[in-house]
mmCIF file of C-alpha atoms in Angstrom:
data_model
loop_
_atom_site.group_PDB
_atom_site.id
_atom_site.type_symbol
_atom_site.label_atom_id
_atom_site.label_comp_id
_atom_site.label_asym_id
_atom_site.label_seq_id
_atom_site.Cartn_x
_atom_site.Cartn_y
_atom_site.Cartn_z
ATOM 1 C CA UNK A 1 -7.281 5.431 16.051
ATOM 2 C CA UNK A 2 -6.093 2.541 14.075
ATOM 3 C CA UNK A 3 -8.863 0.845 12.203
ATOM 4 C CA UNK A 4 -6.929 -2.119 11.286
ATOM 5 C CA UNK A 5 -4.764 -3.557 13.968
ATOM 6 C CA UNK A 6 -2.079 -6.053 13.099
ATOM 7 C CA UNK A 7 -0.293 -8.063 15.497
ATOM 8 C CA UNK A 8 2.241 -8.820 16.353
ATOM 9 C CA UNK A 9 4.331 -5.672 15.114
ATOM 10 C CA UNK A 10 7.737 -7.509 15.515
ATOM 11 C CA UNK A 11 8.520 -11.192 15.460
ATOM 12 C CA UNK A 12 11.810 -12.780 15.316
ATOM 13 C CA UNK A 13 12.019 -16.427 14.918
ATOM 14 C CA UNK A 14 14.256 -19.172 13.994
ATOM 15 C CA UNK A 15 14.486 -21.002 10.461
ATOM 16 C CA UNK A 16 11.787 -23.636 10.335
ATOM 17 C CA UNK A 17 9.308 -22.132 12.781
ATOM 18 C CA UNK A 18 5.865 -21.578 12.138
ATOM 19 C CA UNK A 19 4.108 -18.031 12.897
ATOM 20 C CA UNK A 20 0.654 -16.327 12.509
ATOM 21 C CA UNK A 21 0.160 -12.781 11.892
ATOM 22 C CA UNK A 22 -3.375 -11.197 12.741
ATOM 23 C CA UNK A 23 -5.368 -8.450 11.100
ATOM 24 C CA UNK A 24 -8.340 -7.105 13.152
ATOM 25 C CA UNK A 25 -11.046 -4.682 12.799
ATOM 26 C CA UNK A 26 -14.519 -3.775 13.957
ATOM 27 C CA UNK A 27 -15.411 -2.746 10.494
ATOM 28 C CA UNK A 28 -16.445 -5.176 7.559
ATOM 29 C CA UNK A 29 -14.156 -4.755 4.446
ATOM 30 C CA UNK A 30 -15.297 -5.821 1.423
ATOM 31 C CA UNK A 31 -11.871 -7.100 0.438
ATOM 32 C CA UNK A 32 -8.449 -7.660 2.342
ATOM 33 C CA UNK A 33 -5.050 -7.550 0.860
ATOM 34 C CA UNK A 34 -1.639 -8.810 2.217
ATOM 35 C CA UNK A 35 1.360 -7.068 1.094
ATOM 36 C CA UNK A 36 5.086 -7.512 1.735
ATOM 37 C CA UNK A 37 7.076 -4.675 1.470
ATOM 38 C CA UNK A 38 11.009 -4.347 1.406
ATOM 39 C CA UNK A 39 12.933 -1.344 2.726
ATOM 40 C CA UNK A 40 12.481 1.735 0.272
ATOM 41 C CA UNK A 41 10.173 -0.472 -2.188
ATOM 42 C CA UNK A 42 6.758 -0.596 -2.923
ATOM 43 C CA UNK A 43 4.467 -3.099 -1.128
ATOM 44 C CA UNK A 44 4.224 -6.122 -3.303
ATOM 45 C CA UNK A 45 0.842 -8.199 -3.444
ATOM 46 C CA UNK A 46 0.776 -11.350 -2.042
ATOM 47 C CA UNK A 47 -2.918 -11.972 -1.990
ATOM 48 C CA UNK A 48 -6.537 -10.722 -2.037
ATOM 49 C CA UNK A 49 -9.380 -12.250 -0.066
ATOM 50 C CA UNK A 50 -12.868 -11.236 -0.877
ATOM 51 C CA UNK A 51 -15.275 -13.899 0.637
ATOM 52 C CA UNK A 52 -15.872 -14.802 4.433
ATOM 53 C CA UNK A 53 -14.114 -17.621 5.370
ATOM 54 C CA UNK A 54 -12.079 -17.672 2.332
ATOM 55 C CA UNK A 55 -8.699 -19.599 2.718
ATOM 56 C CA UNK A 56 -5.799 -19.193 0.215
ATOM 57 C CA UNK A 57 -2.285 -20.749 -0.012
ATOM 58 C CA UNK A 58 0.766 -19.410 -1.723
ATOM 59 C CA UNK A 59 3.422 -22.047 -1.215
ATOM 60 C CA UNK A 60 4.145 -22.037 2.631
ATOM 61 C CA UNK A 61 1.835 -19.005 3.277
ATOM 62 C CA UNK A 62 -1.839 -19.494 4.245
ATOM 63 C CA UNK A 63 -4.169 -16.728 4.418
ATOM 64 C CA UNK A 64 -7.608 -16.662 5.652
ATOM 65 C CA UNK A 65 -10.592 -14.011 5.788
ATOM 66 C CA UNK A 66 -12.757 -14.297 8.718
ATOM 67 C CA UNK A 67 -16.378 -15.172 8.423
ATOM 68 C CA UNK A 68 -17.621 -11.789 9.118
ATOM 69 C CA UNK A 69 -15.007 -10.145 6.860
ATOM 70 C CA UNK A 70 -13.570 -8.190 9.755
ATOM 71 C CA UNK A 71 -10.363 -9.969 10.311
ATOM 72 C CA UNK A 72 -7.845 -12.174 8.386
ATOM 73 C CA UNK A 73 -4.635 -14.016 9.414
ATOM 74 C CA UNK A 74 -1.467 -14.985 7.380
ATOM 75 C CA UNK A 75 0.355 -18.135 8.648
ATOM 76 C CA UNK A 76 3.787 -19.052 7.482
ATOM 77 C CA UNK A 77 4.901 -22.705 7.907
ATOM 78 C CA UNK A 78 8.403 -23.640 8.385
ATOM 79 C CA UNK A 79 9.887 -20.102 7.898
ATOM 80 C CA UNK A 80 12.962 -19.440 5.828
ATOM 81 C CA UNK A 81 15.411 -16.261 5.886
ATOM 82 C CA UNK A 82 14.085 -15.149 2.765
ATOM 83 C CA UNK A 83 10.589 -14.493 4.335
ATOM 84 C CA UNK A 84 12.483 -11.702 6.157
ATOM 85 C CA UNK A 85 10.406 -8.515 5.714
ATOM 86 C CA UNK A 86 7.506 -6.116 6.577
ATOM 87 C CA UNK A 87 3.914 -7.677 6.135
ATOM 88 C CA UNK A 88 1.048 -5.490 5.690
ATOM 89 C CA UNK A 89 -2.582 -6.251 5.749
ATOM 90 C CA UNK A 90 -4.856 -3.373 4.280
ATOM 91 C CA UNK A 91 -8.746 -3.547 3.829
ATOM 92 C CA UNK A 92 -10.930 -1.942 1.366
ATOM 93 C CA UNK A 93 -14.503 -0.950 2.036
ATOM 94 C CA UNK A 94 -15.840 -0.043 -1.211
ATOM 95 C CA UNK A 95 -15.687 -0.906 -4.721
ATOM 96 C CA UNK A 96 -12.391 -0.342 -6.593
ATOM 97 C CA UNK A 97 -12.974 2.634 -8.009
ATOM 98 C CA UNK A 98 -13.293 4.298 -4.722
ATOM 99 C CA UNK A 99 -11.658 1.525 -2.592
ATOM 100 C CA UNK A 100 -8.964 3.260 -0.916
ATOM 101 C CA UNK A 101 -7.002 0.956 1.368
ATOM 102 C CA UNK A 102 -6.686 1.132 4.999
ATOM 103 C CA UNK A 103 -3.456 -0.207 6.344
ATOM 104 C CA UNK A 104 -2.637 -2.182 9.462
ATOM 105 C CA UNK A 105 0.488 -1.110 11.285
ATOM 106 C CA UNK A 106 2.552 -3.942 9.599
ATOM 107 C CA UNK A 107 4.425 -6.851 10.961
ATOM 108 C CA UNK A 108 8.162 -6.590 10.823
ATOM 109 C CA UNK A 109 9.522 -10.421 10.518
ATOM 110 C CA UNK A 110 12.867 -11.665 11.011
ATOM 111 C CA UNK A 111 13.696 -15.134 10.405
ATOM 112 C CA UNK A 112 17.416 -16.122 11.520
ATOM 113 C CA UNK A 113 19.187 -19.018 10.074
ATOM 114 C CA UNK B 1 3.661 -8.130 -16.640
ATOM 115 C CA UNK B 2 3.504 -4.397 -16.679
ATOM 116 C CA UNK B 3 3.578 -2.648 -13.271
ATOM 117 C CA UNK B 4 2.915 0.600 -12.196
ATOM 118 C CA UNK B 5 5.664 3.034 -13.016
ATOM 119 C CA UNK B 6 6.649 6.000 -10.878
ATOM 120 C CA UNK B 7 9.112 8.678 -11.687
ATOM 121 C CA UNK B 8 11.337 10.075 -10.156
ATOM 122 C CA UNK B 9 12.459 7.353 -7.744
ATOM 123 C CA UNK B 10 14.721 9.662 -5.774
ATOM 124 C CA UNK B 11 13.782 13.517 -5.420
ATOM 125 C CA UNK B 12 15.801 16.133 -3.066
ATOM 126 C CA UNK B 13 14.180 19.586 -2.652
ATOM 127 C CA UNK B 14 14.422 22.473 -0.432
ATOM 128 C CA UNK B 15 11.778 23.902 1.834
ATOM 129 C CA UNK B 16 8.994 26.097 0.103
ATOM 130 C CA UNK B 17 10.185 24.425 -3.151
ATOM 131 C CA UNK B 18 7.740 22.588 -5.546
ATOM 132 C CA UNK B 19 7.792 19.152 -6.560
ATOM 133 C CA UNK B 20 5.958 16.751 -9.192
ATOM 134 C CA UNK B 21 5.550 13.139 -9.031
ATOM 135 C CA UNK B 22 4.305 11.267 -12.069
ATOM 136 C CA UNK B 23 2.752 7.855 -12.212
ATOM 137 C CA UNK B 24 1.779 5.512 -15.034
ATOM 138 C CA UNK B 25 -0.544 2.895 -14.013
ATOM 139 C CA UNK B 26 -0.943 -0.687 -15.111
ATOM 140 C CA UNK B 27 -2.424 -0.522 -18.662
ATOM 141 C CA UNK B 28 -6.163 -1.018 -18.755
ATOM 142 C CA UNK B 29 -6.683 0.211 -14.793
ATOM 143 C CA UNK B 30 -9.108 2.727 -14.648
ATOM 144 C CA UNK B 31 -8.213 3.850 -11.032
ATOM 145 C CA UNK B 32 -4.998 5.725 -9.588
ATOM 146 C CA UNK B 33 -4.286 6.230 -6.002
ATOM 147 C CA UNK B 34 -1.700 8.020 -4.163
ATOM 148 C CA UNK B 35 -0.422 7.110 -0.839
ATOM 149 C CA UNK B 36 2.295 8.914 1.407
ATOM 150 C CA UNK B 37 4.680 6.544 3.646
ATOM 151 C CA UNK B 38 6.464 8.241 6.396
ATOM 152 C CA UNK B 39 9.710 6.472 8.008
ATOM 153 C CA UNK B 40 8.427 3.413 9.914
ATOM 154 C CA UNK B 41 4.681 4.033 9.295
ATOM 155 C CA UNK B 42 2.011 2.468 7.164
ATOM 156 C CA UNK B 43 1.080 3.780 3.906
ATOM 157 C CA UNK B 44 -1.670 6.742 4.217
ATOM 158 C CA UNK B 45 -4.078 7.374 1.410
ATOM 159 C CA UNK B 46 -3.890 10.784 -0.017
ATOM 160 C CA UNK B 47 -6.163 10.784 -3.005
ATOM 161 C CA UNK B 48 -7.669 8.656 -5.827
ATOM 162 C CA UNK B 49 -8.949 9.119 -9.507
ATOM 163 C CA UNK B 50 -11.291 6.975 -11.357
ATOM 164 C CA UNK B 51 -11.428 7.517 -14.954
ATOM 165 C CA UNK B 52 -9.648 10.812 -14.635
ATOM 166 C CA UNK B 53 -12.208 12.325 -11.843
ATOM 167 C CA UNK B 54 -11.126 12.674 -8.442
ATOM 168 C CA UNK B 55 -13.029 9.818 -6.566
ATOM 169 C CA UNK B 56 -11.965 9.921 -2.842
ATOM 170 C CA UNK B 57 -9.863 11.999 -0.974
ATOM 171 C CA UNK B 58 -7.857 11.170 2.321
ATOM 172 C CA UNK B 59 -5.041 13.045 4.129
ATOM 173 C CA UNK B 60 -3.634 15.218 1.566
ATOM 174 C CA UNK B 61 -2.631 18.616 2.485
ATOM 175 C CA UNK B 62 -3.974 21.622 0.793
ATOM 176 C CA UNK B 63 -0.389 22.399 -0.593
ATOM 177 C CA UNK B 64 -0.767 19.218 -2.628
ATOM 178 C CA UNK B 65 -2.962 18.707 -5.689
ATOM 179 C CA UNK B 66 -3.082 15.834 -8.183
ATOM 180 C CA UNK B 67 -4.888 15.189 -11.505
ATOM 181 C CA UNK B 68 -5.146 12.163 -13.916
ATOM 182 C CA UNK B 69 -4.887 13.041 -17.566
ATOM 183 C CA UNK B 70 -6.411 11.453 -20.781
ATOM 184 C CA UNK B 71 -3.628 8.841 -20.998
ATOM 185 C CA UNK B 72 -4.575 7.869 -17.448
ATOM 186 C CA UNK B 73 -1.126 8.925 -16.140
ATOM 187 C CA UNK B 74 -1.456 10.791 -12.855
ATOM 188 C CA UNK B 75 0.669 13.687 -11.356
ATOM 189 C CA UNK B 76 1.074 14.737 -7.624
ATOM 190 C CA UNK B 77 1.986 18.206 -7.115
ATOM 191 C CA UNK B 78 3.339 19.218 -3.877
ATOM 192 C CA UNK B 79 4.256 23.128 -3.137
ATOM 193 C CA UNK B 80 5.605 24.886 -0.361
ATOM 194 C CA UNK B 81 7.208 21.771 0.511
ATOM 195 C CA UNK B 82 7.954 21.225 4.289
ATOM 196 C CA UNK B 83 10.436 19.120 6.090
ATOM 197 C CA UNK B 84 7.768 16.723 7.114
ATOM 198 C CA UNK B 85 6.715 16.153 3.744
ATOM 199 C CA UNK B 86 9.772 13.996 3.353
ATOM 200 C CA UNK B 87 8.526 10.327 2.724
ATOM 201 C CA UNK B 88 8.043 7.899 0.245
ATOM 202 C CA UNK B 89 5.022 8.466 -2.182
ATOM 203 C CA UNK B 90 3.344 5.498 -3.570
ATOM 204 C CA UNK B 91 1.153 5.421 -6.593
ATOM 205 C CA UNK B 92 -1.221 2.557 -7.093
ATOM 206 C CA UNK B 93 -3.656 1.476 -9.563
ATOM 207 C CA UNK B 94 -6.593 -1.047 -9.841
ATOM 208 C CA UNK B 95 -9.131 -2.211 -12.352
ATOM 209 C CA UNK B 96 -12.823 -2.039 -11.660
ATOM 210 C CA UNK B 97 -14.255 -5.376 -11.287
ATOM 211 C CA UNK B 98 -10.929 -7.212 -10.666
ATOM 212 C CA UNK B 99 -11.429 -8.195 -7.077
ATOM 213 C CA UNK B 100 -10.428 -4.678 -5.404
ATOM 214 C CA UNK B 101 -6.807 -5.630 -6.132
ATOM 215 C CA UNK B 102 -4.422 -2.641 -5.941
ATOM 216 C CA UNK B 103 -1.085 -2.696 -7.175
ATOM 217 C CA UNK B 104 1.684 -0.574 -6.064
ATOM 218 C CA UNK B 105 4.581 1.310 -7.642
ATOM 219 C CA UNK B 106 8.216 0.949 -6.302
ATOM 220 C CA UNK B 107 7.596 4.550 -4.878
ATOM 221 C CA UNK B 108 9.100 7.861 -5.107
ATOM 222 C CA UNK B 109 11.652 9.058 -2.366
ATOM 223 C CA UNK B 110 10.951 12.672 -1.736
ATOM 224 C CA UNK B 111 13.626 14.438 0.651
ATOM 225 C CA UNK B 112 12.942 17.948 1.729
ATOM 226 C CA UNK B 113 16.118 19.686 3.142
#
């Protein structure tokens, strides 16, 4: 059973299009993190959200944490080929010293020129 | 900025052999995590340490053990290796009170032949 459902799992779009990736759970998380991972490399942190309803922006990326802290979304505006990669959401239930991450299945994004 | 350092980056072992992976967390980070990521899968939590004591345990096989040393570096020891142990092993670290943000190393590729 996947505790953190991420969708879509695969997305192929044209350069300039917008997209949204969703991360949903029935559990409440103390924090949620979004990572981007290249093949054979470690996940690179994009953002951490901790407050229900929180919205954070990172250039063309907008991250939102649901009011109930059970879900999150990543919206990319005007996608570029350089955005291609695997995007992972990961939630933490506890404080950082026991805050193991539960990962979603990941979204593989391909942005075509 | 210093990141999580893992070694070796690549490792090839035969079945039934033993392997040791090392991890050096970001300076001043007090928690270390180990994750295993199989091909096409999301990272799975293995074990974590807070201030050199085991703080949480995930899906770590009994053949594996880990510890955190006085200098906060950690080692993951894997014995009686099986073909199914072939995976990317990530170490990650975090600092208590820093928003539960967990930073990953670049990973150690283990191939069991």
